[in-house]
Short mmCIF file of N, CA, C and O in Angstrom, two decimals:
data_model
loop_
_atom_site.label_atom_id
_atom_site.label_comp_id
_atom_site.label_asym_id
_atom_site.label_seq_id
_atom_site.Cartn_x
_atom_site.Cartn_y
_atom_site.Cartn_z
N MET A 21 10.94 -17.73 -11.76
CA MET A 21 10.11 -16.29 -11.41
C MET A 21 10.36 -15.62 -12.61
O MET A 21 11.53 -15.45 -13.30
N THR A 22 9.21 -14.91 -12.87
CA THR A 22 9.18 -13.84 -14.23
C THR A 22 9.36 -12.64 -13.71
O THR A 22 8.42 -12.10 -12.76
N ALA A 23 10.16 -11.52 -14.25
CA ALA A 23 10.41 -10.07 -14.06
C ALA A 23 9.24 -9.48 -14.84
O ALA A 23 8.61 -9.96 -15.76
N LEU A 24 8.70 -8.55 -14.01
CA LEU A 24 7.63 -7.71 -14.48
C LEU A 24 8.27 -6.96 -15.69
O LEU A 24 9.56 -6.43 -15.66
N GLU A 25 7.54 -6.79 -16.85
CA GLU A 25 8.14 -6.05 -17.99
C GLU A 25 8.56 -4.53 -17.74
O GLU A 25 9.16 -4.02 -18.25
N LYS A 26 7.51 -3.79 -17.06
CA LYS A 26 7.68 -2.61 -16.45
C LYS A 26 7.06 -2.31 -15.18
O LYS A 26 6.48 -3.22 -14.80
N PRO A 27 7.55 -1.25 -14.61
CA PRO A 27 6.96 -0.93 -13.22
C PRO A 27 5.53 -1.03 -13.44
O PRO A 27 4.78 -0.40 -14.19
N ARG A 28 4.86 -1.59 -12.42
CA ARG A 28 3.34 -1.68 -12.28
C ARG A 28 2.96 -0.81 -11.09
O ARG A 28 3.58 -0.62 -10.44
N VAL A 29 1.78 -0.25 -11.50
CA VAL A 29 1.16 0.68 -10.76
C VAL A 29 -0.17 0.45 -10.20
O VAL A 29 -1.05 0.20 -11.06
N ILE A 30 -0.44 0.41 -8.83
CA ILE A 30 -1.89 0.28 -8.57
C ILE A 30 -2.21 1.48 -7.53
O ILE A 30 -1.29 2.05 -6.72
N SER A 31 -3.45 2.23 -7.97
CA SER A 31 -3.75 3.33 -7.24
C SER A 31 -5.43 2.98 -6.77
O SER A 31 -6.20 2.53 -7.07
N LYS A 32 -5.42 3.25 -5.31
CA LYS A 32 -6.74 3.08 -4.63
C LYS A 32 -6.99 4.13 -3.73
O LYS A 32 -6.09 5.00 -3.39
N GLU A 33 -8.18 4.39 -3.87
CA GLU A 33 -9.01 5.54 -2.79
C GLU A 33 -9.31 4.51 -1.50
O GLU A 33 -10.35 3.79 -2.06
N MET A 34 -8.62 5.05 -0.64
CA MET A 34 -9.15 4.27 0.74
C MET A 34 -9.78 5.15 2.01
O MET A 34 -9.16 6.13 2.04
N SER A 35 -10.67 4.58 2.72
CA SER A 35 -11.30 5.35 3.70
C SER A 35 -10.61 4.96 5.06
O SER A 35 -10.87 4.04 5.74
N LEU A 36 -9.19 5.61 5.23
CA LEU A 36 -8.42 5.42 6.36
C LEU A 36 -7.74 6.62 6.81
O LEU A 36 -7.43 7.51 5.81
N VAL A 37 -7.08 6.70 7.66
CA VAL A 37 -6.13 7.96 8.30
C VAL A 37 -4.73 7.43 8.27
O VAL A 37 -4.54 6.19 8.42
N PRO A 38 -3.72 8.30 8.17
CA PRO A 38 -2.46 7.94 8.23
C PRO A 38 -2.00 7.14 9.38
O PRO A 38 -1.18 6.06 9.13
N ASP A 39 -2.46 7.19 10.40
CA ASP A 39 -1.96 6.22 11.64
C ASP A 39 -2.46 5.01 11.30
O ASP A 39 -1.99 3.68 11.51
N GLU A 40 -3.64 4.93 10.89
CA GLU A 40 -4.17 3.47 10.63
C GLU A 40 -3.29 2.76 9.42
O GLU A 40 -3.24 1.57 9.61
N PHE A 41 -2.97 3.52 8.45
CA PHE A 41 -2.21 2.95 7.38
C PHE A 41 -0.87 2.72 7.90
O PHE A 41 -0.52 1.30 7.39
N ARG A 42 -0.17 3.15 8.84
CA ARG A 42 0.97 2.83 9.27
C ARG A 42 0.97 1.60 10.07
O ARG A 42 1.86 0.69 9.93
N ARG A 43 -0.22 1.43 10.84
CA ARG A 43 -0.29 0.29 11.58
C ARG A 43 -0.51 -1.03 10.83
O ARG A 43 0.20 -2.24 10.91
N GLN A 44 -1.40 -0.74 9.99
CA GLN A 44 -1.44 -2.03 8.87
C GLN A 44 -0.28 -2.38 8.01
O GLN A 44 0.11 -3.42 7.96
N LEU A 45 0.42 -1.33 7.55
CA LEU A 45 1.65 -1.44 6.75
C LEU A 45 2.65 -2.27 7.51
O LEU A 45 3.45 -2.95 6.93
N ALA A 46 2.71 -1.97 8.80
CA ALA A 46 3.73 -2.70 9.73
C ALA A 46 3.44 -4.21 9.58
O ALA A 46 4.36 -5.23 9.64
N ARG A 47 2.10 -4.63 9.86
CA ARG A 47 1.61 -5.88 9.90
C ARG A 47 2.09 -6.67 8.75
O ARG A 47 2.41 -7.79 8.54
N LEU A 48 1.61 -5.59 7.45
CA LEU A 48 2.02 -6.50 6.11
C LEU A 48 3.40 -6.56 6.07
O LEU A 48 3.92 -7.55 5.57
N ALA A 49 4.10 -5.76 6.41
CA ALA A 49 5.69 -5.64 6.12
C ALA A 49 6.20 -7.08 7.17
O ALA A 49 7.04 -7.74 6.50
N GLU A 50 5.65 -7.26 8.19
CA GLU A 50 6.14 -8.39 8.98
C GLU A 50 5.84 -9.68 8.28
O GLU A 50 6.64 -10.59 8.09
N ARG A 51 4.85 -9.80 7.78
CA ARG A 51 4.21 -10.89 7.10
C ARG A 51 5.14 -11.30 5.68
O ARG A 51 5.55 -12.32 5.67
N LEU A 52 5.27 -10.16 5.11
CA LEU A 52 6.11 -10.29 3.83
C LEU A 52 7.63 -10.15 3.93
O LEU A 52 8.44 -10.29 3.03
N THR A 53 8.23 -10.03 5.28
CA THR A 53 9.63 -9.59 5.45
C THR A 53 10.35 -8.51 4.63
O THR A 53 11.07 -8.48 3.94
N LEU A 54 9.60 -7.22 4.73
CA LEU A 54 9.99 -6.00 4.22
C LEU A 54 10.41 -5.04 5.24
O LEU A 54 10.04 -5.04 6.28
N ALA A 55 11.36 -4.50 4.74
CA ALA A 55 12.01 -3.33 5.24
C ALA A 55 11.01 -2.10 5.04
O ALA A 55 10.95 -1.93 3.74
N VAL A 56 11.14 -1.35 5.83
CA VAL A 56 10.18 -0.08 5.53
C VAL A 56 10.88 1.04 5.79
O VAL A 56 11.36 1.32 6.97
N GLU A 57 11.09 2.26 5.06
CA GLU A 57 11.37 3.39 5.22
C GLU A 57 10.40 4.38 4.86
O GLU A 57 9.85 4.28 3.76
N ARG A 58 10.28 5.39 5.78
CA ARG A 58 9.22 6.43 5.50
C ARG A 58 9.79 7.83 5.31
O ARG A 58 10.70 8.24 6.19
N GLU A 59 9.44 8.58 4.51
CA GLU A 59 9.67 9.90 4.12
C GLU A 59 8.57 10.67 3.77
O GLU A 59 7.84 10.47 2.93
N GLN A 60 7.89 11.20 5.05
CA GLN A 60 6.83 12.12 5.22
C GLN A 60 5.68 10.99 4.70
O GLN A 60 5.43 10.20 5.33
N ASN A 61 4.97 11.28 3.19
CA ASN A 61 4.12 10.47 2.84
C ASN A 61 4.28 9.59 1.89
O ASN A 61 3.54 8.89 0.93
N ARG A 62 5.51 9.23 1.78
CA ARG A 62 6.16 8.25 1.08
C ARG A 62 6.77 7.10 1.80
O ARG A 62 7.40 7.36 2.84
N TYR A 63 6.73 5.60 1.28
CA TYR A 63 7.07 4.62 2.13
C TYR A 63 8.01 3.72 0.87
O TYR A 63 7.59 3.61 -0.24
N HIS A 64 9.05 3.55 1.38
CA HIS A 64 9.86 2.59 0.34
C HIS A 64 10.10 1.17 1.30
O HIS A 64 10.63 1.11 2.17
N LEU A 65 9.74 0.30 0.24
CA LEU A 65 9.77 -1.11 0.96
C LEU A 65 10.74 -1.88 0.04
O LEU A 65 10.75 -1.91 -1.14
N THR A 66 11.65 -2.70 0.84
CA THR A 66 12.36 -3.62 0.23
C THR A 66 12.43 -4.88 0.88
O THR A 66 12.19 -5.20 1.97
N GLY A 67 12.28 -5.96 -0.01
CA GLY A 67 12.21 -7.28 0.51
C GLY A 67 13.04 -8.21 -0.05
O GLY A 67 14.03 -8.09 -0.84
N PRO A 68 12.89 -9.60 0.23
CA PRO A 68 13.88 -10.43 -0.42
C PRO A 68 13.83 -10.63 -1.85
O PRO A 68 12.74 -9.89 -2.66
N ASP A 69 14.96 -11.05 -2.30
CA ASP A 69 15.20 -11.21 -3.81
C ASP A 69 14.58 -9.91 -4.68
O ASP A 69 14.06 -9.78 -5.65
N SER A 70 15.52 -8.78 -3.96
CA SER A 70 15.45 -7.49 -4.76
C SER A 70 14.10 -6.90 -4.98
O SER A 70 13.83 -5.93 -5.75
N LEU A 71 12.80 -7.35 -4.21
CA LEU A 71 11.98 -6.67 -4.22
C LEU A 71 11.80 -5.14 -3.74
O LEU A 71 12.49 -4.94 -2.82
N ARG A 72 11.39 -4.30 -4.35
CA ARG A 72 11.40 -2.89 -4.11
C ARG A 72 9.95 -2.34 -4.60
O ARG A 72 9.69 -2.21 -5.71
N VAL A 73 9.35 -1.58 -3.73
CA VAL A 73 8.21 -0.99 -3.74
C VAL A 73 7.88 0.31 -3.25
O VAL A 73 8.63 0.48 -2.23
N CYS A 74 7.39 1.10 -3.83
CA CYS A 74 7.15 2.85 -3.16
C CYS A 74 5.81 2.86 -3.08
O CYS A 74 4.95 2.73 -4.09
N ILE A 75 5.34 3.37 -1.84
CA ILE A 75 3.97 3.69 -1.80
C ILE A 75 3.84 5.29 -1.35
O ILE A 75 4.61 5.94 -0.55
N ASP A 76 3.02 5.83 -1.99
CA ASP A 76 2.66 7.33 -1.72
C ASP A 76 1.48 7.41 -1.38
O ASP A 76 0.47 6.82 -1.88
N LEU A 77 1.16 8.55 -0.35
CA LEU A 77 -0.15 8.59 0.13
C LEU A 77 -0.43 10.02 0.05
O LEU A 77 0.38 11.05 -0.01
N GLU A 78 -1.86 10.31 -0.24
CA GLU A 78 -2.30 11.74 -0.40
C GLU A 78 -3.56 12.10 0.61
O GLU A 78 -4.51 11.12 0.14
N GLN A 79 -3.55 12.73 1.72
CA GLN A 79 -5.03 12.68 2.44
C GLN A 79 -5.87 13.58 1.52
O GLN A 79 -5.29 14.65 0.98
N LEU A 80 -6.98 13.17 1.30
CA LEU A 80 -7.99 13.84 0.29
C LEU A 80 -9.03 14.54 1.28
O LEU A 80 -9.43 14.06 2.58
N PRO A 81 -9.85 15.41 0.86
CA PRO A 81 -10.99 15.86 1.77
C PRO A 81 -11.97 14.72 2.14
O PRO A 81 -12.14 13.75 1.46
N PRO A 82 -12.35 14.88 3.42
CA PRO A 82 -13.47 13.83 3.88
C PRO A 82 -14.58 13.69 2.98
O PRO A 82 -15.15 14.39 2.21
N ARG A 83 -15.25 12.38 2.79
CA ARG A 83 -16.34 12.09 2.17
C ARG A 83 -17.36 12.16 3.12
O ARG A 83 -17.76 11.73 3.97
N ARG A 84 -18.37 13.04 2.79
CA ARG A 84 -19.58 13.22 3.43
C ARG A 84 -20.73 12.61 2.76
O ARG A 84 -21.18 13.03 1.78
N ILE A 85 -21.49 12.01 3.82
CA ILE A 85 -22.76 11.40 3.55
C ILE A 85 -23.83 11.48 4.69
O ILE A 85 -23.63 10.91 5.80
N ALA A 86 -24.90 12.34 4.07
CA ALA A 86 -25.57 12.74 5.41
C ALA A 86 -24.64 13.55 6.56
O ALA A 86 -23.97 14.13 6.24
N SER A 87 -24.97 12.89 7.61
CA SER A 87 -24.10 13.33 8.84
C SER A 87 -22.79 12.98 9.24
O SER A 87 -22.37 12.92 10.01
N ILE A 88 -22.46 11.82 8.08
CA ILE A 88 -21.29 10.98 8.44
C ILE A 88 -20.37 11.34 7.59
O ILE A 88 -20.29 12.00 6.62
N SER A 89 -18.87 11.46 8.25
CA SER A 89 -17.80 11.96 7.59
C SER A 89 -16.70 10.89 7.63
O SER A 89 -16.51 10.45 8.69
N LEU A 90 -16.35 10.44 6.16
CA LEU A 90 -15.36 9.34 6.26
C LEU A 90 -14.00 9.96 5.61
O LEU A 90 -13.97 10.76 4.61
N PRO A 91 -12.88 9.49 6.24
CA PRO A 91 -11.57 9.90 5.70
C PRO A 91 -11.45 9.34 4.45
O PRO A 91 -11.92 8.31 4.32
N VAL A 92 -10.72 9.85 3.62
CA VAL A 92 -10.29 9.54 2.21
C VAL A 92 -8.72 9.77 1.93
O VAL A 92 -8.25 10.77 2.44
N MET A 93 -8.30 8.84 1.68
CA MET A 93 -6.74 8.75 1.29
C MET A 93 -6.54 8.00 -0.23
O MET A 93 -7.02 7.12 -0.34
N GLN A 94 -5.56 8.84 -0.88
CA GLN A 94 -5.31 8.00 -2.19
C GLN A 94 -3.97 7.38 -1.88
O GLN A 94 -3.19 8.20 -1.49
N VAL A 95 -3.89 6.17 -2.30
CA VAL A 95 -2.86 5.37 -2.15
C VAL A 95 -2.18 4.93 -3.58
O VAL A 95 -2.90 4.35 -4.23
N ARG A 96 -0.90 5.36 -3.79
CA ARG A 96 -0.35 4.82 -5.19
C ARG A 96 0.72 3.80 -4.67
O ARG A 96 1.64 4.26 -3.80
N ILE A 97 0.68 2.46 -5.35
CA ILE A 97 1.59 1.72 -4.97
C ILE A 97 2.59 1.47 -6.33
O ILE A 97 1.87 0.92 -7.44
N GLU A 98 3.60 1.67 -6.24
CA GLU A 98 4.48 1.31 -7.35
C GLU A 98 5.60 0.30 -7.38
O GLU A 98 6.32 0.17 -6.51
N PHE A 99 5.57 -0.59 -8.27
CA PHE A 99 6.44 -1.75 -7.92
C PHE A 99 7.77 -1.45 -8.91
O PHE A 99 7.54 -1.57 -10.01
N LEU A 100 8.79 -1.13 -8.41
CA LEU A 100 9.97 -0.73 -9.10
C LEU A 100 10.67 -2.02 -9.59
O LEU A 100 11.46 -1.88 -10.40
N ASP A 101 10.75 -2.91 -8.68
CA ASP A 101 11.59 -4.07 -9.13
C ASP A 101 10.80 -5.41 -8.29
O ASP A 101 10.76 -5.52 -7.15
N ALA A 102 10.01 -6.08 -9.25
CA ALA A 102 9.46 -7.22 -8.63
C ALA A 102 9.10 -8.13 -9.66
O ALA A 102 8.96 -7.99 -10.77
N THR A 103 9.07 -9.62 -9.21
CA THR A 103 8.76 -10.74 -10.15
C THR A 103 7.40 -10.61 -10.30
O THR A 103 6.56 -9.92 -9.39
N SER A 104 6.63 -11.17 -11.30
CA SER A 104 5.25 -11.40 -11.39
C SER A 104 4.59 -12.20 -10.21
O SER A 104 3.60 -11.79 -9.73
N GLU A 105 5.22 -12.93 -9.63
CA GLU A 105 4.98 -13.86 -8.45
C GLU A 105 4.76 -12.98 -7.12
O GLU A 105 4.11 -12.77 -6.31
N GLN A 106 5.96 -12.18 -7.02
CA GLN A 106 6.05 -11.19 -5.93
C GLN A 106 4.62 -10.23 -5.94
O GLN A 106 4.48 -9.71 -5.05
N PHE A 107 4.57 -9.65 -7.29
CA PHE A 107 3.63 -8.59 -7.44
C PHE A 107 2.06 -9.26 -6.88
O PHE A 107 1.66 -8.71 -6.08
N ALA A 108 2.00 -10.59 -7.32
CA ALA A 108 0.82 -11.06 -6.86
C ALA A 108 0.85 -11.25 -5.46
O ALA A 108 -0.34 -11.09 -4.82
N GLU A 109 1.64 -11.75 -4.95
CA GLU A 109 1.77 -11.94 -3.43
C GLU A 109 1.66 -10.73 -2.81
O GLU A 109 0.65 -10.60 -1.72
N PHE A 110 2.16 -9.73 -3.10
CA PHE A 110 2.20 -8.35 -2.45
C PHE A 110 0.56 -7.88 -2.39
O PHE A 110 0.01 -7.54 -1.76
N LYS A 111 0.15 -8.07 -3.69
CA LYS A 111 -1.11 -7.42 -4.04
C LYS A 111 -2.41 -8.19 -3.24
O LYS A 111 -3.17 -7.45 -2.45
N HIS A 112 -2.06 -9.46 -3.22
CA HIS A 112 -3.14 -10.26 -2.31
C HIS A 112 -3.03 -9.89 -0.84
O HIS A 112 -3.96 -9.84 -0.19
N CYS A 113 -1.70 -9.87 -0.30
CA CYS A 113 -1.58 -9.57 1.14
C CYS A 113 -1.97 -8.25 1.42
O CYS A 113 -2.67 -7.82 2.55
N PHE A 114 -1.90 -7.07 0.63
CA PHE A 114 -2.18 -5.83 0.93
C PHE A 114 -3.83 -5.75 0.86
O PHE A 114 -4.41 -5.15 2.11
N ASP A 115 -4.39 -6.49 0.07
CA ASP A 115 -5.90 -6.35 0.11
C ASP A 115 -6.38 -7.10 1.11
O ASP A 115 -7.27 -6.89 1.95
N LEU A 116 -5.83 -8.18 1.72
CA LEU A 116 -6.06 -8.84 2.98
C LEU A 116 -5.80 -8.06 4.17
O LEU A 116 -7.06 -7.92 5.15
N TYR A 117 -4.81 -7.61 4.36
CA TYR A 117 -4.71 -6.43 5.63
C TYR A 117 -5.05 -5.26 5.66
O TYR A 117 -5.52 -4.75 6.64
N PHE A 118 -5.67 -4.90 4.54
CA PHE A 118 -6.29 -3.24 4.22
C PHE A 118 -7.79 -3.56 4.31
O PHE A 118 -8.57 -2.51 4.15
N ARG A 119 -8.36 -4.58 4.25
CA ARG A 119 -9.63 -4.95 3.89
C ARG A 119 -10.45 -4.52 4.94
O ARG A 119 -10.25 -4.85 6.07
N LYS A 120 -11.71 -4.10 4.80
CA LYS A 120 -12.29 -3.29 6.04
C LYS A 120 -13.80 -4.33 5.83
O LYS A 120 -14.34 -4.49 4.76
N GLY A 121 -14.23 -4.63 6.97
CA GLY A 121 -15.53 -5.68 6.82
C GLY A 121 -16.72 -4.69 6.65
O GLY A 121 -16.71 -3.46 6.93
N GLY A 122 -17.54 -5.04 6.50
CA GLY A 122 -19.00 -4.36 6.08
C GLY A 122 -20.14 -5.55 5.81
O GLY A 122 -19.96 -6.63 6.08
N GLY A 123 -21.29 -4.96 5.82
CA GLY A 123 -22.29 -5.95 5.61
C GLY A 123 -23.61 -5.24 5.82
O GLY A 123 -23.92 -4.08 6.15
#
């Protein structure tokens, strides 16, 4: 296992509301065996082999397209302590659990 050289940060603008984020995060945490602690809009995740991740949420004004209004949330994921392998697995699973269908 290779340690990350420095904390890595992923920042995403996502179309979801806080309740939806919490539900999906719970499913992700179960899949990756993560403990989750919440402080308002910040989540602290800890997992096996010293994995530590911090997620900050910021609700932004809705995006309006014609008569449609979509929620917008800025999501910042900081990997405080993770190997390269843990980073890759978390990122892959996060994208799977938070992907929205379209077409």
